[in-house]
Coordinates of C-alpha atoms and ligand atoms in Angstrom, one line a residue:
M379 CA 41.4 7.8 30.6
K380 CA 38.5 9.8 29.3
I381 CA 36.8 9.1 26.0
F382 CA 34.5 11.6 24.2
Y383 CA 32.3 10.0 21.6
Y384 CA 29.5 10.8 19.2
T385 CA 27.4 8.1 17.7
A386 CA 24.2 7.9 15.6
T387 CA 23.9 4.1 15.2
G388 CA 26.3 2.7 17.8
N389 CA 29.5 1.8 15.9
S390 CA 31.5 4.6 17.6
L391 CA 30.1 3.8 21.0
D392 CA 30.9 0.1 20.6
V393 CA 34.5 1.1 19.9
A394 CA 34.5 3.6 22.9
K395 CA 33.2 0.9 25.2
R396 CA 35.8 -1.6 24.1
I397 CA 38.6 0.9 24.6
G398 CA 37.3 1.7 28.1
G399 CA 37.9 4.5 30.5
Q400 CA 35.2 7.1 31.4
L401 CA 32.9 7.7 28.5
Y402 CA 31.2 11.0 27.8
S403 CA 28.8 11.8 25.0
I404 CA 29.7 14.8 22.9
P405 CA 26.1 16.0 22.2
Q406 CA 25.3 15.7 26.0
L407 CA 28.4 17.7 26.9
L408 CA 27.6 20.4 24.3
K409 CA 24.0 20.6 25.7
E410 CA 25.2 20.9 29.3
N411 CA 28.1 23.2 28.3
K412 CA 30.5 20.9 30.2
L413 CA 33.8 21.5 28.4
E414 CA 36.8 21.4 30.7
F415 CA 38.5 18.1 31.2
E416 CA 41.9 16.8 32.2
D417 CA 43.3 13.3 32.3
E418 CA 46.5 11.3 31.5
A419 CA 44.9 10.1 28.3
I420 CA 42.0 11.6 26.3
G421 CA 40.4 10.2 23.2
I422 CA 37.8 11.3 20.6
I423 CA 35.7 8.6 18.9
C424 CA 33.3 9.4 16.1
P425 CA 32.0 8.4 12.7
T426 CA 33.3 9.7 9.4
Y427 CA 30.9 12.0 7.5
V428 CA 31.8 12.9 3.9
W429 CA 35.4 11.9 4.5
S430 CA 35.8 14.4 7.4
I431 CA 34.9 14.4 11.1
P432 CA 31.2 15.3 12.0
E433 CA 30.3 18.9 12.7
L434 CA 29.5 18.0 16.3
A435 CA 33.0 16.7 16.9
V436 CA 34.5 19.9 15.3
E437 CA 32.2 22.0 17.6
F438 CA 33.3 20.1 20.6
L439 CA 37.0 20.4 19.8
D440 CA 36.6 24.1 19.1
K441 CA 34.9 24.8 22.4
A442 CA 36.5 22.3 24.8
K443 CA 39.5 22.8 27.0
L444 CA 41.2 19.4 27.1
K445 CA 44.4 18.8 29.0
T446 CA 46.3 15.6 28.5
N447 CA 49.7 14.1 27.5
Y448 CA 48.2 11.4 25.3
F449 CA 45.5 12.7 22.9
F450 CA 44.1 10.3 20.4
G451 CA 41.3 9.8 17.9
I452 CA 39.5 6.9 16.3
M453 CA 37.2 7.6 13.4
T454 CA 34.8 4.8 12.4
Y455 CA 33.9 4.6 8.7
G456 CA 32.0 2.4 6.2
N457 CA 33.9 2.3 2.9
M458 CA 36.4 5.1 2.3
D459 CA 38.1 7.1 4.9
I460 CA 40.1 9.4 2.5
G461 CA 41.2 12.4 4.6
V462 CA 39.3 11.9 7.8
K463 CA 42.5 11.3 9.9
N464 CA 44.1 14.4 8.4
H465 CA 40.9 16.4 9.2
F466 CA 41.0 15.2 12.8
V467 CA 44.6 16.1 13.3
K468 CA 44.1 19.5 11.6
I469 CA 41.1 20.4 13.9
A470 CA 43.0 19.2 17.0
K471 CA 46.1 21.2 16.1
K472 CA 44.0 24.3 15.5
N473 CA 42.9 23.8 19.1
N474 CA 46.4 23.3 20.5
L475 CA 46.0 19.5 20.9
D476 CA 48.9 17.4 19.9
V477 CA 47.6 14.1 18.5
K478 CA 49.7 11.1 19.6
Y479 CA 47.7 8.4 17.9
V480 CA 45.0 8.4 15.2
K481 CA 43.3 5.5 13.4
S482 CA 40.2 4.9 11.2
L483 CA 38.2 1.7 11.6
L484 CA 36.2 0.1 8.9
M485 CA 32.7 -0.9 10.1
V486 CA 29.1 -1.1 8.7
D487 CA 28.3 1.9 6.5
T488 CA 25.1 3.6 7.6
A489 CA 24.8 5.9 4.5
L490 CA 21.3 4.5 3.6
P491 CA 21.0 6.1 0.1
L492 CA 24.3 4.4 -0.9
F493 CA 24.4 1.0 0.8
D494 CA 22.0 -1.9 1.6
I495 CA 22.5 -2.6 5.3
D496 CA 21.7 -6.4 5.0
K497 CA 24.5 -6.7 2.4
Q498 CA 26.8 -4.7 4.5
V499 CA 26.2 -6.8 7.6
A500 CA 26.5 -10.1 5.6
N501 CA 29.9 -9.0 4.3
L502 CA 31.2 -7.6 7.6
D503 CA 33.8 -10.3 8.1
K504 CA 35.7 -9.0 5.0
K505 CA 36.2 -5.6 6.8
K506 CA 38.2 -7.3 9.5
T507 CA 36.6 -5.0 12.1
E508 CA 37.2 -7.2 15.1
E509 CA 40.8 -7.8 14.2
N510 CA 41.6 -4.2 13.6
L511 CA 39.7 -3.1 16.7
A512 CA 41.6 -5.5 18.9
Q513 CA 44.8 -4.0 17.6
I514 CA 43.6 -0.4 18.3
V515 CA 42.6 -1.4 21.9
K516 CA 46.0 -2.8 22.5
D517 CA 47.7 0.3 21.0
V518 CA 45.8 2.6 23.2
Q519 CA 46.4 0.5 26.2
N520 CA 50.2 0.7 25.4
R521 CA 49.8 4.5 24.7
K522 CA 51.4 3.8 21.3
V523 CA 52.4 6.9 19.3
E524 CA 51.5 6.7 15.6
V525 CA 50.1 9.4 13.4
D526 CA 50.1 8.1 9.9
I527 CA 48.7 10.9 7.7
K528 CA 51.3 10.9 5.0
S529 CA 49.3 11.7 1.8
P530 CA 49.6 15.4 1.0
I531 CA 46.6 15.2 -1.5
K532 CA 44.4 13.7 1.2
G533 CA 45.6 16.4 3.7
S534 CA 44.9 19.3 1.5
M535 CA 41.4 18.0 0.7
S536 CA 40.2 17.8 4.2
D537 CA 39.0 21.4 4.5
L538 CA 37.1 21.1 1.2
L539 CA 35.5 17.8 2.2
Y540 CA 34.4 19.3 5.5
K541 CA 32.8 22.2 3.7
M542 CA 31.1 19.7 1.4
Q543 CA 29.7 17.9 4.5
I544 CA 28.3 21.1 5.9
S545 CA 26.8 22.2 2.6
M546 CA 25.2 18.7 2.0
Q547 CA 23.6 18.8 5.4
K548 CA 21.5 21.9 4.5
S549 CA 18.8 20.0 2.7
K550 CA 18.9 16.7 4.7
Y551 CA 15.8 17.5 6.7
K552 CA 13.8 17.1 3.5
Q553 CA 14.8 13.5 2.8
F554 CA 12.5 11.8 5.3
E555 CA 8.9 10.5 4.9
V556 CA 7.0 9.0 7.8
E557 CA 4.8 6.0 7.0
D558 CA 1.3 5.4 8.6
S559 CA 2.8 2.6 10.7
C560 CA 4.4 5.3 13.0
I561 CA 3.2 4.7 16.5
G562 CA 4.1 8.2 17.8
C563 CA 6.6 6.8 20.4
K564 CA 9.0 9.8 20.1
T565 CA 12.0 7.6 19.8
C566 CA 13.1 9.5 16.7
S567 CA 13.1 12.7 18.7
K568 CA 15.0 11.2 21.6
V569 CA 17.8 9.7 19.4
C570 CA 18.4 12.9 17.4
P571 CA 21.8 14.4 18.4
V572 CA 20.8 17.9 17.4
G573 CA 17.2 18.1 18.8
N574 CA 15.8 18.5 15.2
I575 CA 12.6 16.5 15.7
T576 CA 9.5 17.5 17.6
M577 CA 6.1 15.7 17.7
E578 CA 3.1 17.2 15.9
N579 CA -0.2 15.3 15.9
N580 CA 1.7 12.3 17.3
R581 CA 4.1 12.3 14.3
P582 CA 7.7 13.4 13.9
K583 CA 8.1 16.9 12.5
Y584 CA 11.6 17.7 11.2
D585 CA 13.1 21.2 11.6
T586 CA 15.9 22.4 9.4
K587 CA 18.9 21.6 11.7
C588 CA 19.2 18.0 10.5
I589 CA 22.8 16.7 10.1
G590 CA 21.7 13.7 8.1
C591 CA 23.0 11.1 10.6
F592 CA 20.1 8.7 10.1
S593 CA 19.8 8.0 13.8
C594 CA 16.0 8.6 13.6
T595 CA 15.3 6.1 10.9
N596 CA 17.9 3.5 12.0
N597 CA 16.6 3.5 15.6
C598 CA 12.8 3.7 14.8
P599 CA 11.3 0.7 16.7
V600 CA 8.7 0.1 13.9
N601 CA 10.9 1.1 10.9
A602 CA 8.4 3.7 9.8
I603 CA 10.8 6.4 8.6
R604 CA 11.8 6.2 4.9
V605 CA 14.7 8.0 3.4
K606 CA 14.7 9.3 -0.2
N607 CA 16.6 6.9 -2.5
E608 CA 17.3 4.4 0.3
R609 CA 18.8 1.2 -1.1
S610 CA 16.5 -1.0 1.0
K611 CA 14.2 -0.9 4.0
A612 CA 16.8 -2.6 6.2
R613 CA 18.1 -0.6 9.2
F614 CA 21.1 -0.8 11.5
R615 CA 22.1 -0.4 15.1
N616 CA 25.4 -1.9 16.2
K617 CA 24.7 -5.2 18.0
N618 CA 26.7 -4.3 21.1
V619 CA 24.7 -1.0 21.7
S620 CA 21.2 -0.7 23.0
L621 CA 18.5 1.8 22.0
K622 CA 18.7 3.2 25.5
E623 CA 22.4 3.9 25.1
I624 CA 21.7 5.8 21.9
I625 CA 18.9 7.8 23.6
D626 CA 21.1 8.5 26.6
S627 CA 23.9 9.6 24.3
N628 CA 21.9 11.9 22.0
N629 CA 18.6 13.1 23.6
Q630 CA 18.4 16.9 23.6
N631 CA 14.9 17.1 25.1
Ligands
FMN1014 C1 25.9 11.3 6.7 C2 26.8 10.1 6.6 C3 28.0 10.3 5.9 C4 29.0 9.3 5.8 N1 30.1 9.5 5.1 C5 31.0 8.5 5.1 C6 32.2 8.6 4.3 O1 32.5 9.7 3.8 N2 33.1 7.6 4.3 C7 32.8 6.4 4.8 O2 33.6 5.5 4.7 N3 31.7 6.2 5.6 C8 30.8 7.2 5.7 N4 29.7 7.0 6.5 C9 29.5 5.8 7.3 C10 29.8 6.0 8.8 O3 31.0 6.8 9.0 C11 29.9 4.7 9.5 O4 28.9 3.8 9.2 C12 30.1 4.9 11.0 O5 30.7 3.8 11.6 C13 28.8 5.2 11.7 O6 29.1 5.4 13.1 P1 28.0 5.4 14.2 O7 27.3 4.1 14.2 O8 28.8 5.6 15.5 O9 27.1 6.6 14.0 C14 28.7 8.0 6.5 C15 27.5 7.9 7.2 C16 26.6 8.9 7.3 C17 25.3 8.7 8.0

């Protein structure tokens, strides 16, 4: 089994590691232009951005040639998944991939302007993440077939929501402010999945390609990157994923 994942803060990589198989990072494959794969089972694991799958996952599915009899997708999300499963199935279908299993999984929400991470983590038990993940792991092991995307309203909205994601991204690079506590360690640049951050005078400089994933600020070792309208200064990286794993997954340098 091969798993293709994209993660900014580790939730989706945590899920990928638990499901197992050979793991491949989508930003790395796009960087290296490695896009042809075949296996008995192939899965995509990624976060939900604005109720749709991230642009990086769409780009990968549009460019890749994947051959398998069991194609599945798991989208992690923080509060409302709305049409994300529909969007995944739609993009897969467009690329001649027949989805056999799709699930969304409720985890910590990393949208910093909307949620306080400390409160999110404190209430994690209520999301039943572990229980639901254990079921997903079992389902994939058994190659279960289940594509539950019944709601027509949600389905028809998925194109619109994806367009919203892309249009909201356009100004995201403007939302960061770097505090004097920055030590110029370049971690922000290394964890950025789209290579949007370079260093200038030992400080991060944001270009305009930002996708608003918050990987830079969540993974900053000294918590020196503030986000406009952030709910609190608390930051998040999934406890089962190391900083090195995020760097290895995303580094475009
Ligand atoms: C830009 C952005 C948009 C998001 N949009 C949604 C959303 O529409 N619905 C939702 O439930 N969670 C949303 N989230 C939360 C993430 O999908 C969730 O925290 C995910 O597990 C993060 O995965 P990762 O740690 O692998 O990056 C969003 C997070 C970010 C950063």
